[in-house]
Coordinates of C-alpha atoms in Angstrom, one line a residue:
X1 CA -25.1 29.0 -23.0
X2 CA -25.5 27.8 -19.3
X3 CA -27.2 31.0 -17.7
X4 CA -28.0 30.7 -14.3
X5 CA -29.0 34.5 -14.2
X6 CA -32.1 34.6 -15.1
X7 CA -33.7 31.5 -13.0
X8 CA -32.2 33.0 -10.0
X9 CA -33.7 36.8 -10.6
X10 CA -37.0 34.1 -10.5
X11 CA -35.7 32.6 -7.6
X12 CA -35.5 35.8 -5.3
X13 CA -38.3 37.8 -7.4
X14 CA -41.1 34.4 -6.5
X15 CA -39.4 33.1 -3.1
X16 CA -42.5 30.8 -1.6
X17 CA -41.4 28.4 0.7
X18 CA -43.5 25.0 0.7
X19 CA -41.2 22.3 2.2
X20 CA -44.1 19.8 4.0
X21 CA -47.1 21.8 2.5
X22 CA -49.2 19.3 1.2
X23 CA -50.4 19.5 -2.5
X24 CA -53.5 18.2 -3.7
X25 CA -54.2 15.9 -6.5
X26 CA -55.5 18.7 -8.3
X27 CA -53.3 21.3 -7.6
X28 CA -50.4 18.5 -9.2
X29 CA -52.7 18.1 -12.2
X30 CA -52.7 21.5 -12.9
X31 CA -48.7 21.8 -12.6
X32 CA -48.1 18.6 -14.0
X33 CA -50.4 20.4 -17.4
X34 CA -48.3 23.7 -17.2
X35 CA -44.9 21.6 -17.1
X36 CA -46.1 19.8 -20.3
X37 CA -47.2 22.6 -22.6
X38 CA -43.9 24.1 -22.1
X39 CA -41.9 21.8 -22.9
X40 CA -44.3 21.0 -25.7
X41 CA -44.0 24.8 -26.9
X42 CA -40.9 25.7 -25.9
X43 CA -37.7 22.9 -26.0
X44 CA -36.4 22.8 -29.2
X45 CA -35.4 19.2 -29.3
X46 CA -37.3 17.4 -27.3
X47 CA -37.6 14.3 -29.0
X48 CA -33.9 14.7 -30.0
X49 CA -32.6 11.4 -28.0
X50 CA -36.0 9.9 -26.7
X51 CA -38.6 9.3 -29.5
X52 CA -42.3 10.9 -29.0
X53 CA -44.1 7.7 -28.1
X54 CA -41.6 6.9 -25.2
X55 CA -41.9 10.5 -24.1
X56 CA -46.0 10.3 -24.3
X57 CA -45.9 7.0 -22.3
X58 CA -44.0 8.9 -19.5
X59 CA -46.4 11.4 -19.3
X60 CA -48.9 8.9 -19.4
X61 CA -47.0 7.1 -16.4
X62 CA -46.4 10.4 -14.4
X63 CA -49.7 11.9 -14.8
X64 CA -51.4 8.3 -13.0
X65 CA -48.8 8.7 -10.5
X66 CA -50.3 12.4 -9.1
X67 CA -53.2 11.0 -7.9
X68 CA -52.6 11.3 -4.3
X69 CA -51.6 14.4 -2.4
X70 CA -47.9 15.4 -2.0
X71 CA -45.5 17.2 -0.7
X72 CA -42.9 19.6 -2.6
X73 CA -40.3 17.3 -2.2
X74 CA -42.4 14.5 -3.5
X75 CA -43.8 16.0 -6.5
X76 CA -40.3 17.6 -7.3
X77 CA -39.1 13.8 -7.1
X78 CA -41.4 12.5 -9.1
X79 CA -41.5 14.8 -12.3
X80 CA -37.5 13.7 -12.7
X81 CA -38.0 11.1 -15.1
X82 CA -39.2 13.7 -17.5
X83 CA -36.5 16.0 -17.0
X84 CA -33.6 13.0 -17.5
X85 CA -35.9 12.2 -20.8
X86 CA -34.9 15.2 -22.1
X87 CA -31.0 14.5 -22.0
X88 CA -30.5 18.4 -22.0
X89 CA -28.0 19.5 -19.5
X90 CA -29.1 22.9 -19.7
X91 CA -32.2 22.0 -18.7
X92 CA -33.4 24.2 -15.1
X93 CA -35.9 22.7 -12.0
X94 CA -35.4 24.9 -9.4
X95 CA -37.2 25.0 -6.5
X96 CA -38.2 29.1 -6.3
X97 CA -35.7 30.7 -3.3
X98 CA -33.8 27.8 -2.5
X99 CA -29.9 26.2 -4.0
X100 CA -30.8 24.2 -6.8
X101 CA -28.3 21.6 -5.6
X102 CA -29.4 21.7 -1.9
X103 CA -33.7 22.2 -2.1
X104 CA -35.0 20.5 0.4
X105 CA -32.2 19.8 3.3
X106 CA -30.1 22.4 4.6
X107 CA -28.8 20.0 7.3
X108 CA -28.7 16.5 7.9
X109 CA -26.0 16.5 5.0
X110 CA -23.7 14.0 3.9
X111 CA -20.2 14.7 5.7
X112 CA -17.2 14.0 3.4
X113 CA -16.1 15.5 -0.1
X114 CA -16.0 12.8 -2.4
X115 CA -14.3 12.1 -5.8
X116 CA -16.1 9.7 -8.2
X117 CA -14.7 7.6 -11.2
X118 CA -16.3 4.6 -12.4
X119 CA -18.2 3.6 -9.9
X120 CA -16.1 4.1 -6.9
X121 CA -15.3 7.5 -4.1
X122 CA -13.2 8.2 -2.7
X123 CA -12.7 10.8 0.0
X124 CA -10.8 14.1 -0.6
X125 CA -12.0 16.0 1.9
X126 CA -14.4 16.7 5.2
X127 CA -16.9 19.0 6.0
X128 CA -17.0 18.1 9.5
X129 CA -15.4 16.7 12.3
X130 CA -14.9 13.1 11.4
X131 CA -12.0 10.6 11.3
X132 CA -12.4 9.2 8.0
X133 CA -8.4 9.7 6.1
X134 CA -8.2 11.6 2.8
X135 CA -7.5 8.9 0.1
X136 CA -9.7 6.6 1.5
X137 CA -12.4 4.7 -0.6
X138 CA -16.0 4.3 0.9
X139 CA -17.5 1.3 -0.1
X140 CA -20.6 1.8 1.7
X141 CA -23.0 4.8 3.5
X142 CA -26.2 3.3 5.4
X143 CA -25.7 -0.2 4.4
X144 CA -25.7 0.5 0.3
X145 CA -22.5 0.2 -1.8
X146 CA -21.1 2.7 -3.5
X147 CA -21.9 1.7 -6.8
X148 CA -25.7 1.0 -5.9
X149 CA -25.7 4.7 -4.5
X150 CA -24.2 5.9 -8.0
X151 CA -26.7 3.8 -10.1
X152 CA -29.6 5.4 -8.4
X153 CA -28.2 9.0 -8.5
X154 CA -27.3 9.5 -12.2
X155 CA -30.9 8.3 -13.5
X156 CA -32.0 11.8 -11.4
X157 CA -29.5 13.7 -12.4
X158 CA -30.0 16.3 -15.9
X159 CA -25.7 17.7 -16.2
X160 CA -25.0 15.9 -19.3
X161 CA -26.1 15.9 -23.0
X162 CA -27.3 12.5 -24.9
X163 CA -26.5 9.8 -22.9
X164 CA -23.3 11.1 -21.3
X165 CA -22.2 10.3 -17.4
X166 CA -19.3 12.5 -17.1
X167 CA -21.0 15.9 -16.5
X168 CA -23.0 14.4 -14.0
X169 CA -20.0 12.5 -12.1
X170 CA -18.7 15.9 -12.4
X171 CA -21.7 17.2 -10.7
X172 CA -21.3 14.4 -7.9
X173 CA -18.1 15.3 -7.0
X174 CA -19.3 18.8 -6.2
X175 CA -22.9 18.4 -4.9
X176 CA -22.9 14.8 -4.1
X177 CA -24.3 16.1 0.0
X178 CA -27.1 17.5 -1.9
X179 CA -28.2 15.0 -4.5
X180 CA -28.3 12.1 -1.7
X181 CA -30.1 14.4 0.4
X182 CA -32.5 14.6 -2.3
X183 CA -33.1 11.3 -3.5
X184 CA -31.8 9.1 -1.1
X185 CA -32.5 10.6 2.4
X186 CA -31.9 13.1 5.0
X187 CA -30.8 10.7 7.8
X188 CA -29.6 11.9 11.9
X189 CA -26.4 9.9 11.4
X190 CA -24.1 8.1 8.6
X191 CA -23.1 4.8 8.7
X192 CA -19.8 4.5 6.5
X193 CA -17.5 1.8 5.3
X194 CA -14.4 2.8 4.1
X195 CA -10.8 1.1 2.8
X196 CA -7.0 1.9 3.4
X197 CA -5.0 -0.7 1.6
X198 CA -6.6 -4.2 2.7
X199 CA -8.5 -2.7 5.8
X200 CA -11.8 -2.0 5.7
X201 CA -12.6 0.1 8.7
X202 CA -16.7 1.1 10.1
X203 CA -17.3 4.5 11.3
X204 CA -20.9 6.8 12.4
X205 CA -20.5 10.3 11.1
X206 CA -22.8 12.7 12.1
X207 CA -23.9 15.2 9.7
X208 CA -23.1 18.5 8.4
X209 CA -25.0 22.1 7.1
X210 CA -25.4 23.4 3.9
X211 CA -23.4 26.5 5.4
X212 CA -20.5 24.3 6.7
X213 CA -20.2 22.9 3.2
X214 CA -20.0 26.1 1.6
X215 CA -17.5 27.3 4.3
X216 CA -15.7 24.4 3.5
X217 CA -15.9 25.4 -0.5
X218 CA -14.3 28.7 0.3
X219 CA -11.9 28.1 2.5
X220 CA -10.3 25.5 -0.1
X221 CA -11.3 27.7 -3.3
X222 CA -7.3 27.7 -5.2
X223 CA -5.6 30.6 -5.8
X224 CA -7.5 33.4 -7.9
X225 CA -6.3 33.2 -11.6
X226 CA -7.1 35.4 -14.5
X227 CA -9.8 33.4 -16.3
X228 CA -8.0 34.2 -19.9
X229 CA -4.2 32.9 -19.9
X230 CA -1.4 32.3 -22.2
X231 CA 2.0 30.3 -20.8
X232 CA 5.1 29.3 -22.6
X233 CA 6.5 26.2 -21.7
X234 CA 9.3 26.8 -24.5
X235 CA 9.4 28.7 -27.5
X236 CA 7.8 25.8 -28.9
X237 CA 4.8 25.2 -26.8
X238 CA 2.1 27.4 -25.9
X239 CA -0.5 26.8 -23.2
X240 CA -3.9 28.8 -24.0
X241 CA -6.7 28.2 -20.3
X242 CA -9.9 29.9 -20.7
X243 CA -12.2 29.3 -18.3
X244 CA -15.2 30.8 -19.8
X245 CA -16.7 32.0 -23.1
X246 CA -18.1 36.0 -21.8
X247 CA -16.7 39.0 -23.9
X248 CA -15.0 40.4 -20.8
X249 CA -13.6 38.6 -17.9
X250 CA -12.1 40.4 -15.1
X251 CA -11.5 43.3 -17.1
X252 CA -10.3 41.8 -20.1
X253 CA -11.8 41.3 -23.5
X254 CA -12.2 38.2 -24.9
X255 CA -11.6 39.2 -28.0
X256 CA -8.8 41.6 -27.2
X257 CA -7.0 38.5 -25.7
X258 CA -7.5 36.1 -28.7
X259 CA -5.9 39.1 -30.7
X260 CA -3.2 39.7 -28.7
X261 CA -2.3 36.1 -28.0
X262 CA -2.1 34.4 -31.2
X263 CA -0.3 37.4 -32.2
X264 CA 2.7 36.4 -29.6
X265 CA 1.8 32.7 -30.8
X266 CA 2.8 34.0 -34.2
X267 CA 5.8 36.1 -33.5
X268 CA 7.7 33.3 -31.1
X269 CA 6.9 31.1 -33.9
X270 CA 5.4 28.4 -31.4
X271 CA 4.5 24.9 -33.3
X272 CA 2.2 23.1 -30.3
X273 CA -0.6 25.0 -28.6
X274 CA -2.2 23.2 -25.5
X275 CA -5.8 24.4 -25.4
X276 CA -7.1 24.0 -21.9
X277 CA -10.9 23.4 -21.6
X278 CA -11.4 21.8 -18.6
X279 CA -14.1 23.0 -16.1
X280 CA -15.2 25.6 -19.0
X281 CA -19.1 25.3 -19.1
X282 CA -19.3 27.3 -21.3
X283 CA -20.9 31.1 -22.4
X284 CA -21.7 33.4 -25.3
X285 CA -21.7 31.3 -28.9
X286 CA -20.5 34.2 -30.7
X287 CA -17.0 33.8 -29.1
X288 CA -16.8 29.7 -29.9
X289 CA -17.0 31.1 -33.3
X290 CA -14.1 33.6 -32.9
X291 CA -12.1 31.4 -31.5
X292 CA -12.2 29.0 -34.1
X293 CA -11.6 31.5 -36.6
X294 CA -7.7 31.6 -35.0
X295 CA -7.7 27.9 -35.7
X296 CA -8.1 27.7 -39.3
X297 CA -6.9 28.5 -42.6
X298 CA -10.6 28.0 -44.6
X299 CA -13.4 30.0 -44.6
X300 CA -15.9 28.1 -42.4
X301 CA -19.5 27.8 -41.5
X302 CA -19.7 26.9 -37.6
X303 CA -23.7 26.5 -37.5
X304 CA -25.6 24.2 -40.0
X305 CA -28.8 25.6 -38.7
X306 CA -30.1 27.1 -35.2
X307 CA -34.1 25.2 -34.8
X308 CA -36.8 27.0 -32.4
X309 CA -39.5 25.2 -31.5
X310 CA -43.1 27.7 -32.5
X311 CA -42.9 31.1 -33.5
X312 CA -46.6 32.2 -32.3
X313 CA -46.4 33.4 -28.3
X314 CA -46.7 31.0 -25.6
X315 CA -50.2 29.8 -23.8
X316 CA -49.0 30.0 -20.1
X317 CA -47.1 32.9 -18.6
X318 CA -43.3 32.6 -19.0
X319 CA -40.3 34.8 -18.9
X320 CA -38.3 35.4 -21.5
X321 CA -35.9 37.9 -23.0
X322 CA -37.6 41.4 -24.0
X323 CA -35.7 41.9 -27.0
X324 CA -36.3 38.2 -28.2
X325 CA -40.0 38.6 -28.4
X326 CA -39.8 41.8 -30.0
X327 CA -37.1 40.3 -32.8
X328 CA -38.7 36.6 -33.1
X329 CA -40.9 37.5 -35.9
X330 CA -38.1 39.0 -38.5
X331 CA -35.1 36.3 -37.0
X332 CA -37.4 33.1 -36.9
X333 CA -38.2 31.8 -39.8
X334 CA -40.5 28.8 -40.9
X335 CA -37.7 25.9 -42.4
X336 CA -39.8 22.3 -43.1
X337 CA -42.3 21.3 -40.4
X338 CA -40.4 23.3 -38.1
X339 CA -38.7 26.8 -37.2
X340 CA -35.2 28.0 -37.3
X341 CA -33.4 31.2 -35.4
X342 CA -31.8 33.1 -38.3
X343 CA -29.8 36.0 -36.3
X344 CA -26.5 34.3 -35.4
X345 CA -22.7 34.5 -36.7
X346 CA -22.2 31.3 -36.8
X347 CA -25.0 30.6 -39.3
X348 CA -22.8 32.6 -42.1
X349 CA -19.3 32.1 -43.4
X350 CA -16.4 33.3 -41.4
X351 CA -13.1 34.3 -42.6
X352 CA -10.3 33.2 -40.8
X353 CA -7.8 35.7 -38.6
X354 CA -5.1 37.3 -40.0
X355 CA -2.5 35.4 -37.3
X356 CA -4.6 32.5 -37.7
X357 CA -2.4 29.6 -35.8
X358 CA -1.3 26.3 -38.1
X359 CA 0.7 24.1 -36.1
X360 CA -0.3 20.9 -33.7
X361 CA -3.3 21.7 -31.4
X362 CA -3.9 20.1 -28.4
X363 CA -7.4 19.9 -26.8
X364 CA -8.2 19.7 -23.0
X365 CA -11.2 18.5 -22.3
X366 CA -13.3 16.9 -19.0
X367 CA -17.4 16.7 -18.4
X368 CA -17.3 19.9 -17.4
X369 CA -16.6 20.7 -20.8
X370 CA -20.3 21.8 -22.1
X371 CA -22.2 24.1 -24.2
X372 CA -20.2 26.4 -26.0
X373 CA -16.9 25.2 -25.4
X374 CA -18.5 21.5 -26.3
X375 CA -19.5 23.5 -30.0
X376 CA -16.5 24.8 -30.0
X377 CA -14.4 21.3 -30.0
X378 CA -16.8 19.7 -32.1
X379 CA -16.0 21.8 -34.8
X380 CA -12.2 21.4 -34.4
X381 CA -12.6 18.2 -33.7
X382 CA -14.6 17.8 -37.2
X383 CA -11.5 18.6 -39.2
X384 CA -9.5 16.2 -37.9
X385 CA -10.9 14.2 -41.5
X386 CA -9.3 17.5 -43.7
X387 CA -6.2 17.5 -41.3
X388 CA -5.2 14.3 -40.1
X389 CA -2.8 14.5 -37.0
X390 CA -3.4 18.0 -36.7
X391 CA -5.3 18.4 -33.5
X392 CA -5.4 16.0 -30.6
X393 CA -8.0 16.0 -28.0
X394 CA -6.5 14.5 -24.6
X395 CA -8.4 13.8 -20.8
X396 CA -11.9 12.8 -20.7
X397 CA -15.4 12.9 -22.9
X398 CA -16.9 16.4 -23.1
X399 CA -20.3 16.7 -21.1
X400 CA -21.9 18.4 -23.9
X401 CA -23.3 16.7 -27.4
X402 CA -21.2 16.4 -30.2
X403 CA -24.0 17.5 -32.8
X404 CA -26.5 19.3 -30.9
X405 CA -26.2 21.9 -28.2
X406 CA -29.9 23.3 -26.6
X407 CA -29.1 26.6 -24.9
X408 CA -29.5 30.0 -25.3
X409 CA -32.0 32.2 -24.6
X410 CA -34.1 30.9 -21.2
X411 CA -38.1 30.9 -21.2
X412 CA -38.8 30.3 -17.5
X413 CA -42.0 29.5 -16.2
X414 CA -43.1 28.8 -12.6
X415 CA -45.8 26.1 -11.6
X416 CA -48.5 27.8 -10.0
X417 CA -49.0 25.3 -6.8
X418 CA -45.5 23.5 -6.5
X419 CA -43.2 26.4 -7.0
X420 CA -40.7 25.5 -8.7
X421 CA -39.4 27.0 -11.9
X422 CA -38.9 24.8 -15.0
X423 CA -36.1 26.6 -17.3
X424 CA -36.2 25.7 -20.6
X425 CA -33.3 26.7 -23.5
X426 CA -35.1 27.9 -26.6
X427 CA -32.5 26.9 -29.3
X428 CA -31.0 24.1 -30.8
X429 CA -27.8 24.3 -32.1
X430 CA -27.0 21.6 -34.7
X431 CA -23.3 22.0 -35.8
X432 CA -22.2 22.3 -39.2
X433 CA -20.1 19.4 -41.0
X434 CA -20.5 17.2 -38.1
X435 CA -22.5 14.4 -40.0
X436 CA -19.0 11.6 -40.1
X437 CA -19.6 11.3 -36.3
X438 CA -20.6 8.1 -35.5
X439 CA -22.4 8.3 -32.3
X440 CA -25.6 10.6 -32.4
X441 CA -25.6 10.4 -28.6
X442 CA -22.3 11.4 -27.3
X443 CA -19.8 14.2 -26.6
X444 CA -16.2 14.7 -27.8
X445 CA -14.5 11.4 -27.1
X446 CA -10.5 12.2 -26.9
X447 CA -7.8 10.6 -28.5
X448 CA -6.2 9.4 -25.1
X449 CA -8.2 9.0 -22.2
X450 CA -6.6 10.6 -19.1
X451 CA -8.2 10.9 -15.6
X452 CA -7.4 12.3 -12.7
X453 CA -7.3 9.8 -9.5
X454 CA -8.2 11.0 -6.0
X455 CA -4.3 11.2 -5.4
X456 CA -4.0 13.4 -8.0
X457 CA -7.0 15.9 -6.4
X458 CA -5.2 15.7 -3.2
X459 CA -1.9 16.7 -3.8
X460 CA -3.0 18.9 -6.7
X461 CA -1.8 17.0 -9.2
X462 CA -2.4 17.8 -13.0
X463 CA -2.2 14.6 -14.5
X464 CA -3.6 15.5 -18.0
X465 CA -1.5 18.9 -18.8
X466 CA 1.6 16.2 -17.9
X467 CA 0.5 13.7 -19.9
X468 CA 0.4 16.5 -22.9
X469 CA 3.8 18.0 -22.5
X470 CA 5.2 14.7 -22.1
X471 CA 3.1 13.9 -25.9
X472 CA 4.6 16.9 -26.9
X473 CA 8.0 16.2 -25.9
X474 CA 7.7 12.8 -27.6
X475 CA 6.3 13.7 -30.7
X476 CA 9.3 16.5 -31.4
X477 CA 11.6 14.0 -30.8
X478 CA 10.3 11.6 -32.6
X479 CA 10.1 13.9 -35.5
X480 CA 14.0 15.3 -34.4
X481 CA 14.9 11.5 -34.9
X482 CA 13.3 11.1 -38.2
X483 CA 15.4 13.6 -39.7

């Protein structure tokens, strides 16, 4: 589950400022110690995509490196590598009081909205008052291409599972201001390079506020839908969005919606159901599990096992959740060398619904597709050896791991000197029945690869839900054909 609720109770409850404060080389030492023991005691796969030895020769590397005094900034900068180790996209560093995605700079921001693919922008929008056209591409900003600027921002970036870029092109396309700002610079003006066609064309852009950015975010937020929704396109096809795993969304119940929706599924005898799953980061686990249990005709185990990392309490001051630390010692149990959380649904057998839905599924996913709903299509997308043909998976790779998911409950601890507040997800979810996946480091890989281009942002074009229907349309007469 990404949670953002409890880092930013931190956040406002610890609020020190300490932009251009220097920090000593001791006071680093001591934060660089606290940041170490809680990984060491708290992440539950920390070793899960980078091996022990290469993670003990970064620490080895970072620690030499604190041997001067820095700033914030600097120190915040320099402790990334061992975040990216990780490859945990739930993973939290948060400077306390401030936007995670805008720390440092609340000015002197990059001006344009930007769409990445590859290793190309383009521009789809501006935050200030420059010339630059929508649809054009920047090839360069303060003399460094494009893809350079992309190569160095990924390696800081932590959206993404394994060794997955999607979530964090995802990430770019909304926060790219920020993450230059970060990592690349803060600058009084922006040179930019951009191309129409066969013209390249040189222009200085001044920069832009965090608040204009934001003001820019609302003004072009789309039109409010219900989070939960069910469309016909024809008696035949069904379209199923959900935007978010939470039991109630803007007054509905989750699972009052499932219920009532696969019910009407049922009754207009519908035989393709597009399940939309784009943008959805995620939620509770509990309702991956329901959901799947409209999706299948076998009783099904959706966990193989849920691993914590130590049982005993923690050395340095944390938060976590109150009822946790009161439970842990009847739901955590000692499995092999290690420990495993015991007090989930998923971890038992689950009977499928009684309007359980058995005709052609159609999965929507982008790299915004993470945590739970990344579970979620993992396990369908497992079955696909019982039911060949059956379910389809259509747009881009998932931004969460296919076999592994580290969320849930938060332990949040702040570094006594630096400030900032290192949010760790205790569990590890390993999915059940997932073992015939060939690649132990990536997300849910779809049958037909379909992205969006900037044109398609700009005039709102939904290129992957068209590409479906027209699958669809094939498909039934194809079949029609064969008759």
């Amino acid at each position: 589950m990404k949670s953002l609720l409890p880092i930013t109770f931190l956040c406002l409850m610890l609020n020190v400022t300490l932009i251009g404060q220097t920090l000593t080389p001791e006071q680093l030492q001591t934060d660089f110690a606290r940041f170490r023991t809680a990984l060491n005691e708290v992440h539950p796969e920390m070793y899960r995509y980078t091996p022990k030895h290469t993670f003990d020769s970064l620490f080895t590397a970072t620690s030499a490196r604190l041997n001067r005094p820095m700033t914030q900034h600097e120190f915040y900068v320099t402790m990334m590598p061992l975040l990216t180790a990780l490859r945990d996209g739930h993973i939290k560093w948060i400077v306390s009081g401030k936007d995670e995605h805008y720390p440092f700079f609340t000015d002197k921001l990059f001006p344009l909205k930007l769409y990445f693919l590859d290793e190309k922008a383009w521009v789809v929008g501006n935050y200030g008052a420059g010339n630059v056209p929508d649809g054009a591409e920047i090839t360069t900003i303060n003399g460094k291409s494009t893809a350079s600027l992309i190569q160095s921002l990924l390696p800081n970036m932590t959206f993404a599972d394994g060794n997955r870029i999607g979530g964090k092109l995802e990430d770019l396309n909304r926060y790219f201001s920020g993450y230059y700002a970060t990592f690349i610079g803060a600058p009084d003006a922006f040179a930019v390079t951009y191309r129409m066609g066969n013209e390249e064309t040189n222009v200085t852009l001044q920069p832009v506020t965090e608040q204009a950015i934001k003001a820019y975010a609302e003004k072009h937020k789309s039109a409010p839908q219900h989070p939960l929704r069910l469309t016909f396109v024809d008696n035949q096809t069904a379209v199923m969005t959900i935007e978010a795993f939470f039991k109630e969304m803007n007054g509905l119940k989750f699972s009052q919606f499932l219920q009532k929706s696969f019910r009407e599924i049922k009754t207009k005898g519908a035989q393709n159901l597009v399940l939309d799953l784009r943008d959805n980061e995620g939620g509770e686990e509990s309702l991956g599990v329901l959901l799947y249990s409209y999706l299948t005709n076998q009783p099904f185990r959706y966990y193989d096992h849920i691993s914590v990392r130590q049982k005993k309490r923690y050395s340095f001051p944390a938060w976590t959740s109150k009822l946790y630390r009161l439970a842990k010692f009847m739901v955590v149990k000692k499995r092999g060398d290690g420990y495993v959380f015991t007090a989930q649904r998923g971890l038992s057998i689950t009977k499928p619904q009684k309007d359980a839905y058995s005709g052609k599924l159609y999965e929507l996913l982008n790299g915004n597709s993470f945590s739970v709903t990344t579970e979620f299509a993992a396990r369908a997308h497992a079955d696909k050896r019982a039911q060949p043909g059956r379910a389809v998976f259509i747009g881009q790779e998932s931004g969460g791991g296919y076999k592994l998911n580290s969320s849930g409950i938060f332990t949040i601890t702040q570094l006594p000197n630096s400030k900032i507040d290192l949010g760790i997800g205790m569990f590890g979810f390993h999915m059940a029945n997932v073992s015939a996946y060939p690649h132990a480091d990536r997300g849910i890989i779809p049958d037909y690869l379909v992205e969006p281009t900037a044109d398609d942002i700009l005039t709102h074009k939904d290129r992957v839900m068209d590409y479906t229907l027209k699958l669809i349309q094939s498909q039934q007469s194809a079949l029609t054909n064969s008759r």
